[in-house]
Structures are given as structure tokens and as C-alpha cells.
C-alpha positions as MATLAB code, in Angstrom:
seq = 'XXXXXXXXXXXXXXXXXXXXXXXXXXXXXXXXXXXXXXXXXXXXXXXXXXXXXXXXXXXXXXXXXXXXXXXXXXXXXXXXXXXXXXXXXXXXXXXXXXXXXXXXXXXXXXXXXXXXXXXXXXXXXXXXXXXXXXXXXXXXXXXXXXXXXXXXXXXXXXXXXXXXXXXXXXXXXXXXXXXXXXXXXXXXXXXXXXXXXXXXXXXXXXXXXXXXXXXXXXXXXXXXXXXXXXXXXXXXXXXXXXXXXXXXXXXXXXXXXXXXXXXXXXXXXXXXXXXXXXXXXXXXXXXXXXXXXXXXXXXXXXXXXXXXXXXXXXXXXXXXXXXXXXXXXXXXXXXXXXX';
ca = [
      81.014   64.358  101.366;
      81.857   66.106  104.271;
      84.138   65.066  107.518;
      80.544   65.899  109.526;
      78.341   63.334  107.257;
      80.444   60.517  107.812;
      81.178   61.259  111.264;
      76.992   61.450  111.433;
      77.186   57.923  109.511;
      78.952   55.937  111.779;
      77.038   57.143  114.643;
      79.683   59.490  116.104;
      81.911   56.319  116.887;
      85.204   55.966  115.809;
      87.381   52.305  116.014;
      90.972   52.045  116.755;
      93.171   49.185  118.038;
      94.876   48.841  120.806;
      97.920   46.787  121.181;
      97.742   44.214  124.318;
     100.834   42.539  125.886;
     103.044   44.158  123.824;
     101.951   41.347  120.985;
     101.916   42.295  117.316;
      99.128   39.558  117.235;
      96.907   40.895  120.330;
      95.826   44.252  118.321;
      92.095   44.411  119.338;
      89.498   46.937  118.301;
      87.730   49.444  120.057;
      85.220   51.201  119.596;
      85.090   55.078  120.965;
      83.222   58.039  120.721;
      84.529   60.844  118.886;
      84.854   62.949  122.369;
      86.374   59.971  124.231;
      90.071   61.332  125.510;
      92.551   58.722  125.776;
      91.688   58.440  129.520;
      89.060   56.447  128.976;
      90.778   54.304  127.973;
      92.162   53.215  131.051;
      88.669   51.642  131.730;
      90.233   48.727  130.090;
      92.548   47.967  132.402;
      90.352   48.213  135.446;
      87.716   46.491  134.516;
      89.102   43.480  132.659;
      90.661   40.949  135.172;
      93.039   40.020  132.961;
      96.964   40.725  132.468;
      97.277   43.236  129.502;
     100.901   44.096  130.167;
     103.772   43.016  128.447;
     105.158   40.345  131.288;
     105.246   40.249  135.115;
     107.593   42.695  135.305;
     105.627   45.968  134.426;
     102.858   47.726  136.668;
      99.093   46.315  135.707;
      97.986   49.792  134.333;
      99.773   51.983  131.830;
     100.758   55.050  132.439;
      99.745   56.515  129.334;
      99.299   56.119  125.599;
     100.911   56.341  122.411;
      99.530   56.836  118.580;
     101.974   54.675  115.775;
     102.690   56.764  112.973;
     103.779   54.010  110.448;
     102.185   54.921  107.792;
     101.329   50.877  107.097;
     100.973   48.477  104.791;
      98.195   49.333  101.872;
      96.744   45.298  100.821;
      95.467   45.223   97.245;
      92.103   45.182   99.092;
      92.542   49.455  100.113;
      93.043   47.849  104.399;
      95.677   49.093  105.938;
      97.797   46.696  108.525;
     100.403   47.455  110.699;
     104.214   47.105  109.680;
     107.134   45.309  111.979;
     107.733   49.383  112.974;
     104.130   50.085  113.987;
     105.702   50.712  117.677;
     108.823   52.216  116.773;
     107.387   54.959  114.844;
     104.799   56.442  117.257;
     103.974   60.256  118.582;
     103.358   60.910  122.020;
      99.651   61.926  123.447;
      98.155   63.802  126.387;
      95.309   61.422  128.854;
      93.429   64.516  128.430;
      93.613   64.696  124.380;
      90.866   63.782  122.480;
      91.621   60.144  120.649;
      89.528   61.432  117.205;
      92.276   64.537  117.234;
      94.815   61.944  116.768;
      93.906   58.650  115.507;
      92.283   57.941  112.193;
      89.786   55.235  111.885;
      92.066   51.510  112.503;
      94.944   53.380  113.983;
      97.518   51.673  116.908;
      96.942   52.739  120.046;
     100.120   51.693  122.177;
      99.823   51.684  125.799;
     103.044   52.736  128.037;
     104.288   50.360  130.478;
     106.286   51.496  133.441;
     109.040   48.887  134.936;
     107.825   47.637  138.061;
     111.664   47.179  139.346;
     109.708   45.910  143.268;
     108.923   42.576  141.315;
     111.978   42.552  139.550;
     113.899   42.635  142.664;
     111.390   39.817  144.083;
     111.802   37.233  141.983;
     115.887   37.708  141.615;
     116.345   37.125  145.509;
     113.741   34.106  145.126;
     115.625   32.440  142.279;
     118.982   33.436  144.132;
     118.020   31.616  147.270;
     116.742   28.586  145.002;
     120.646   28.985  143.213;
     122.047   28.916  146.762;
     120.220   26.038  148.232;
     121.196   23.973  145.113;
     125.022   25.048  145.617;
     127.097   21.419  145.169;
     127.655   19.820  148.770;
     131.443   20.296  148.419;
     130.646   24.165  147.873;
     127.979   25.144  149.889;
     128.273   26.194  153.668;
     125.283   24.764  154.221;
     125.265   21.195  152.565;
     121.866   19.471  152.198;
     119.824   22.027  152.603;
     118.418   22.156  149.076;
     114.994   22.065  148.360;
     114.873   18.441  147.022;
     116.178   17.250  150.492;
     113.493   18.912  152.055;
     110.765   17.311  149.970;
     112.520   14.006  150.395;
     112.370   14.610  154.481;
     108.616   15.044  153.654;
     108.345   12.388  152.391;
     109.981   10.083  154.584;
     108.224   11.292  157.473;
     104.893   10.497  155.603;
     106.502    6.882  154.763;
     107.131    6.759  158.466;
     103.542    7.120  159.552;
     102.668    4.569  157.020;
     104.786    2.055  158.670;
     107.158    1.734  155.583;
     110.379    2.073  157.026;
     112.770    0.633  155.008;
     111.249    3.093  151.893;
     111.578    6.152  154.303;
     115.045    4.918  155.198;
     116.292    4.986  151.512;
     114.919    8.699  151.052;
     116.664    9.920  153.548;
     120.147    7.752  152.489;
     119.219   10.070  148.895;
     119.806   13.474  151.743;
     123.381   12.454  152.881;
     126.167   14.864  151.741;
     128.435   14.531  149.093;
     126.685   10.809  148.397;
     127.033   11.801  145.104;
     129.897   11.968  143.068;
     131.409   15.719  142.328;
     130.980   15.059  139.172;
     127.344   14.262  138.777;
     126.949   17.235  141.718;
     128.556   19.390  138.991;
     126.132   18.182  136.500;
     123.142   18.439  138.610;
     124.083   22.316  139.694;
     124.766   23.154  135.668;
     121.417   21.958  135.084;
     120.071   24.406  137.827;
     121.914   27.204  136.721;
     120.706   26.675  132.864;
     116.936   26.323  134.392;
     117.214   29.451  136.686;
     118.662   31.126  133.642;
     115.772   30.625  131.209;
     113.626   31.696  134.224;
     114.879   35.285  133.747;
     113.864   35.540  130.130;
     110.342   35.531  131.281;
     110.655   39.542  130.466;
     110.295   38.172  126.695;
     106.947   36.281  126.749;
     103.804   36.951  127.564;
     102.486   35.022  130.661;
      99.041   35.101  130.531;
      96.780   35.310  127.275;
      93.938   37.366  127.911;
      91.597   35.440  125.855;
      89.740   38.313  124.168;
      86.462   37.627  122.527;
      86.575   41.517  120.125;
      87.491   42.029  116.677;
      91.936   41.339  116.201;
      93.752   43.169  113.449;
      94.921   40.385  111.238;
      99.249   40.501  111.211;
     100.832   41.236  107.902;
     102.075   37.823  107.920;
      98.640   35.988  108.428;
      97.130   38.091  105.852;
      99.795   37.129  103.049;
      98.955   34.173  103.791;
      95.764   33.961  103.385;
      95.745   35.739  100.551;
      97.632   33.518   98.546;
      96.101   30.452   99.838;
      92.797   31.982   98.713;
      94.044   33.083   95.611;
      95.823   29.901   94.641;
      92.668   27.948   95.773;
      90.985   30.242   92.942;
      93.056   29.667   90.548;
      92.683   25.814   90.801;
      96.091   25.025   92.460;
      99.750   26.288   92.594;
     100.743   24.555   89.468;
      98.349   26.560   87.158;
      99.136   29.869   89.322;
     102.299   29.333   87.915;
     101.583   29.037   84.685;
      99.456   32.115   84.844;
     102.387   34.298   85.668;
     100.646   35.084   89.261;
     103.535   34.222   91.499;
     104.740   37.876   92.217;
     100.817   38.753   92.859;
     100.891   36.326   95.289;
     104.436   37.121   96.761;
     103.307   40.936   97.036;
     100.000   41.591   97.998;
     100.417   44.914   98.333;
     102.571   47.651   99.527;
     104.593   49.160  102.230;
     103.868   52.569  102.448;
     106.284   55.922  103.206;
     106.518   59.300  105.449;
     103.278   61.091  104.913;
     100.784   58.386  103.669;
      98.429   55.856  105.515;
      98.664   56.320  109.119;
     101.460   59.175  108.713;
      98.815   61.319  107.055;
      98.303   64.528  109.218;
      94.629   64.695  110.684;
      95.572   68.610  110.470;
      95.082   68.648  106.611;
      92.934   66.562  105.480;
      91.882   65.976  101.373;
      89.371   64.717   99.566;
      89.193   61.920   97.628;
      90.141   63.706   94.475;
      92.683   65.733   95.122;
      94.106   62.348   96.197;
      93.372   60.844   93.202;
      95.716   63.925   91.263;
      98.543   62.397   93.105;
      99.227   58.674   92.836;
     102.653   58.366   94.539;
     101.161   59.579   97.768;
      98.501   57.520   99.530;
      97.137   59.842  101.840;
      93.949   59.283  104.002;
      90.807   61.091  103.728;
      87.722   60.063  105.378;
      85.786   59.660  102.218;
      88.258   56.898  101.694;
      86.946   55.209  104.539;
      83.108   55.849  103.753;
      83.701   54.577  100.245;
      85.438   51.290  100.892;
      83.384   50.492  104.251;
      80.397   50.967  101.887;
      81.980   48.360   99.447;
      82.520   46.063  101.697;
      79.199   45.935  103.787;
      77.993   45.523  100.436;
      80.643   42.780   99.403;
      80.155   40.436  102.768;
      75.681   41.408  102.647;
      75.726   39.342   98.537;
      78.963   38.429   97.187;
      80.681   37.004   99.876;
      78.292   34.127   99.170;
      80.514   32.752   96.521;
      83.787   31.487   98.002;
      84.866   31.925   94.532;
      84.094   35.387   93.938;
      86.921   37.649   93.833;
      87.191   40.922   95.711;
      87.880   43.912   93.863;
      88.235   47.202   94.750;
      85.618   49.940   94.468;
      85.505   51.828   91.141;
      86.546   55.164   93.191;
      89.400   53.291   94.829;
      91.727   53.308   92.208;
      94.075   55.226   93.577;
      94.658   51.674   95.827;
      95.871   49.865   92.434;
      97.733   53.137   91.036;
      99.971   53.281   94.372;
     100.427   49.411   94.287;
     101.856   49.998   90.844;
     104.259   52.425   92.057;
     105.780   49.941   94.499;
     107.128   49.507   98.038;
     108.242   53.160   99.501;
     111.351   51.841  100.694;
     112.031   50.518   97.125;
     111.059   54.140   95.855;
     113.730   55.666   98.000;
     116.453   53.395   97.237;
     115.670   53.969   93.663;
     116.641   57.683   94.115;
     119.598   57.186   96.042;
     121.345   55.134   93.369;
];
């Protein structure tokens, strides 16, 4: 089978992720055409009124894309997820470049953010002036002028026009300087400081979910496990999983892959399935890989899929999936020859 057929199979469309918020868990598919340059993908970001960047402090668009070379992690299934490194191994890309001259089918698209240091600098002099106006009495040139105070003159005044006096009276006893002691001021301000403090780490989460509808890459971590709670659930509990030797099937559901395989495999020089096949220790892509597992599968979730209890196996011509599983971790391979 040629590159041409299966482009001509899947209807000259070709799906990658793209990773939103800069959240291993907010990979989301999409589908382009095999002409689309990595400009269009900035479509995205205009029309979805959402916030797709990593935090408040970054412009709204990107200013550009990268493709993750990490080669992955190959599941005992022949899927390929993305590692912990999927954005620290990653090869820059024109707007201009065509995405199918760069990406295989499933690769990680990362967008680049740019700092947007103007918000930065607003929301330091905002939480400084909120610092300042809760400065202790007995430190502050200016004492009772924090914001509390000024709610509690609110307050008061709107106690006043109520005709409750004696309540407005004690609110504004609360205002008076130094009424309390240093000691609980100190306490008070410590509190502020500790609040204002975990204010800034708003850089490290995201701040508003985008609540996408698409297809999500499943994280290493969700698909371990749920492959072993399906596989112990097939097995008729943990207790007889054990007994059937299938803990380190369960504990390694596949394998992390090296420099040159999965994602890492050049687009430049591509194989086919049997030349693949000749060498094991290598899992290299080839896009009769892809037609001959997405055909298994279609088939799989169209009949078997039926029985919850029906396990998956891998397509006859995909045994190259359980000879490189056998082989082992490519991390484990290299420390192997260092020793």
C-alpha cells in the first residue's frame, strides 16, 4: 500500500493534537487537511472565546507552533501516547510549513506562548497597593486606610440611613488605629502577605478550563489505569491476577520508546511495514501501520466491542507491537549498554 492510497482513504485529512493551556491533560484532536500550513491553525484561537493559554500572564494567541519529537509511549494496544517529555523534546516549524510535512497522524502540536510582561506588571502594582494598604497601623504612614476600613465605612453609612446607629457606631470603633494589639496587627499582616503570596503563583495553574467538547488524548497515567482496572476486572479480581502471574502485565502496559522510533521517526524516510518488521528493536512509523491498526479497530469497536469481556488483541500484521514490547523500555536498553 502506498503513502497516496491511504492518504486517498482517509479523505485527504490528517489528525493531530494540539496541546491547550499548557496541560498534559488538555491534548485535543484536530482534524486538518493534508495542505493545511500550521497557520491555520491560528483559527483556533480566534474563533473560540475561550482562554487557551497557559495562565493570565501570556498573550491570547501564540505566536507560533511547535512539533514534539518524543518518540512516545507504544501501549500493548500499537497507540502511541505522549511521555512526561512530549514538550521538552520538540523541533521548531515555519506558519507557512505544511503540518502533513511534519506531523504524523496523532502527533503534539505545541503552541508558543509569548510573556505578556504589560499584565505582569498590572497585577504586581495591584497586589502591591493591596500589601500597602494592609501595612500594620504602627507601620504604615497612612494608618486606616486599608481596604477593610473602607468597606466597614460602607457599611456604616448604609447602617446610618437605616436608622441603626449604635450598629454603625461599632463599625466604625472596628476603623480606629492601632485598636488592635501589635501583636494580632502582626498576625493579621502575615496572613496578608502569605495570601498575596499564593496570588503570584497563579503563573502555575490554569485559570479558565475551556470546556472542550472534541476527541482528548488519554494521559499515560489514565491509560495505565484503565488498563489494569479492565484487565483485573477480566480476570475476575486482583487476587486471582495474582495468582496468574499478571502483575508485571499490569504494572507495564507497554513501552517507552527511544531516538528514532514513534514520533522521532523521520517523515523524510519512510518504510514499509516489512522492512519494519526485519527490525524489531526499532519501532519506526510507516503509514501502513496506521491503515492496518485503524482498520482493526473500526472493526474491533463495529462487533467485538460488544462484549465488555472480550479482550483486545493486536492485528495479526502488528506483531512487531508485541516483539518491541518484549525488548523493553528504551531507556532500560541504554542503561543496559552502559554497564
Amino acid at each position: 500500500m502506498s503513502v497516496d492510497d491511504v492518504i486517498d482513504a482517509q479523505d485527504a485529512r490528517l489528525e493531530v493534537y494540539m496541546r491547550m493551556n499548557d496541560d498534559s491533560e488538555k491534548d485535543y484532536c484536530f482534524s486538518v487537511g493534508i495542505n493545511d500550513t500550521f497557520e491555520s491553525l491560528m483559527q483556533v484561537f480566534h474563533t473560540l472565546k475561550l482562554s487557551l493559554r497557559p495562565n493570565a500572564f501570556y498573550h491570547q494567541i501564540p505566536s507560533g507552533f511547535k512539533v514534539s519529537t518524543d518518540p512516545g509511549y507504544l501501549t500493548v494496544y500499537g497507540g502511541l501516547l505522549y511521555t512526561d517529555d512530549a514538550t521538552k523534546n520538540t523541533k521548531n516549524v515555519k506558519l507557512t510549513d505544511k503540518i502533513s510535512d511534519h506531523a504524523w497522524p496523532g502527533q503534539l502540536i505545541v503552541p508558543v506562548w509569548e510573556p505578556k510582561n504589560s499584565n505582569k506588571f498590572i497585577v504586581l502594582a495591584i497586589l502591591a497597593f493591596w500589601l500597602y494598604t494592609d501595612l500594620p497601623d504602627v507601620w504604615s504612614p497612612t494608618p486606616g486606610i486599608c481596604l477593610t476600613n473602607q468597606i466597614s465605612f460602607i457599611i456604616a453609612a448604609i447602617l446610618n440611613k437605616f436608622e441603626l446607629k449604635e450598629a454603625a457606631l461599632d463599625m466604625i470603633r472596628e476603623t480606629a488605629v492601632n485598636r488592635s494589639s501589635f501583636t494580632a496587627q502582626m498576625i493579621f499582616f502575615a496572613f496578608h502577605v502569605f495570601k498575596l503570596t499564593n496570588l503570584m503563583m497563579l503563573r502555575e495553574i490554569n485559570l479558565i478550563a475551556i470546556g472542550w467538547t472534541g476527541s482528548r488524548k488519554a494521559t499515560l497515567e489514565e491509560y495505565k489505569e484503565y488498563f489494569r482496572d479492565t484487565e483485573v476486572k477480566k480476570l475476575g479480581g486482583i487476587v486471582k491476577a495474582s495468582k496468574m502471574g499478571m502483575f508485571e502485565r499490569l504494572k507495564n502496559p507497554g513501552v517507552i520508546l527511544g531516538e528514532g522510533e514513534g514520533f522521532d521517526t523521520p517523515l523524510t524516510d519512510v518504510k514499509s511495514l516489512k522492512q519494519i518488521e526485519a527490525n524489531p528493536e526499532k519501532f519506526e512509523l510507516t503509514y501502513e501501520y496506521y491503515a492496518d491498526i485503524g482498520e482493526y479497530f473500526e472493526n474491533y469497536l463495529s462487533t467485538q466491542s460488544k462484549n465488555a469481556n472480550t479482550d483486545i488483541k493486536i492485528s495479526e500484521n502488528m506483531k512487531i507491537v508485541e516483539a518491541r514490547k518484549a525488548i523493553g523500555d528504551a531507556k532500560a536498553k541504554e542503561d543496559k549498554k552502559t554497564k
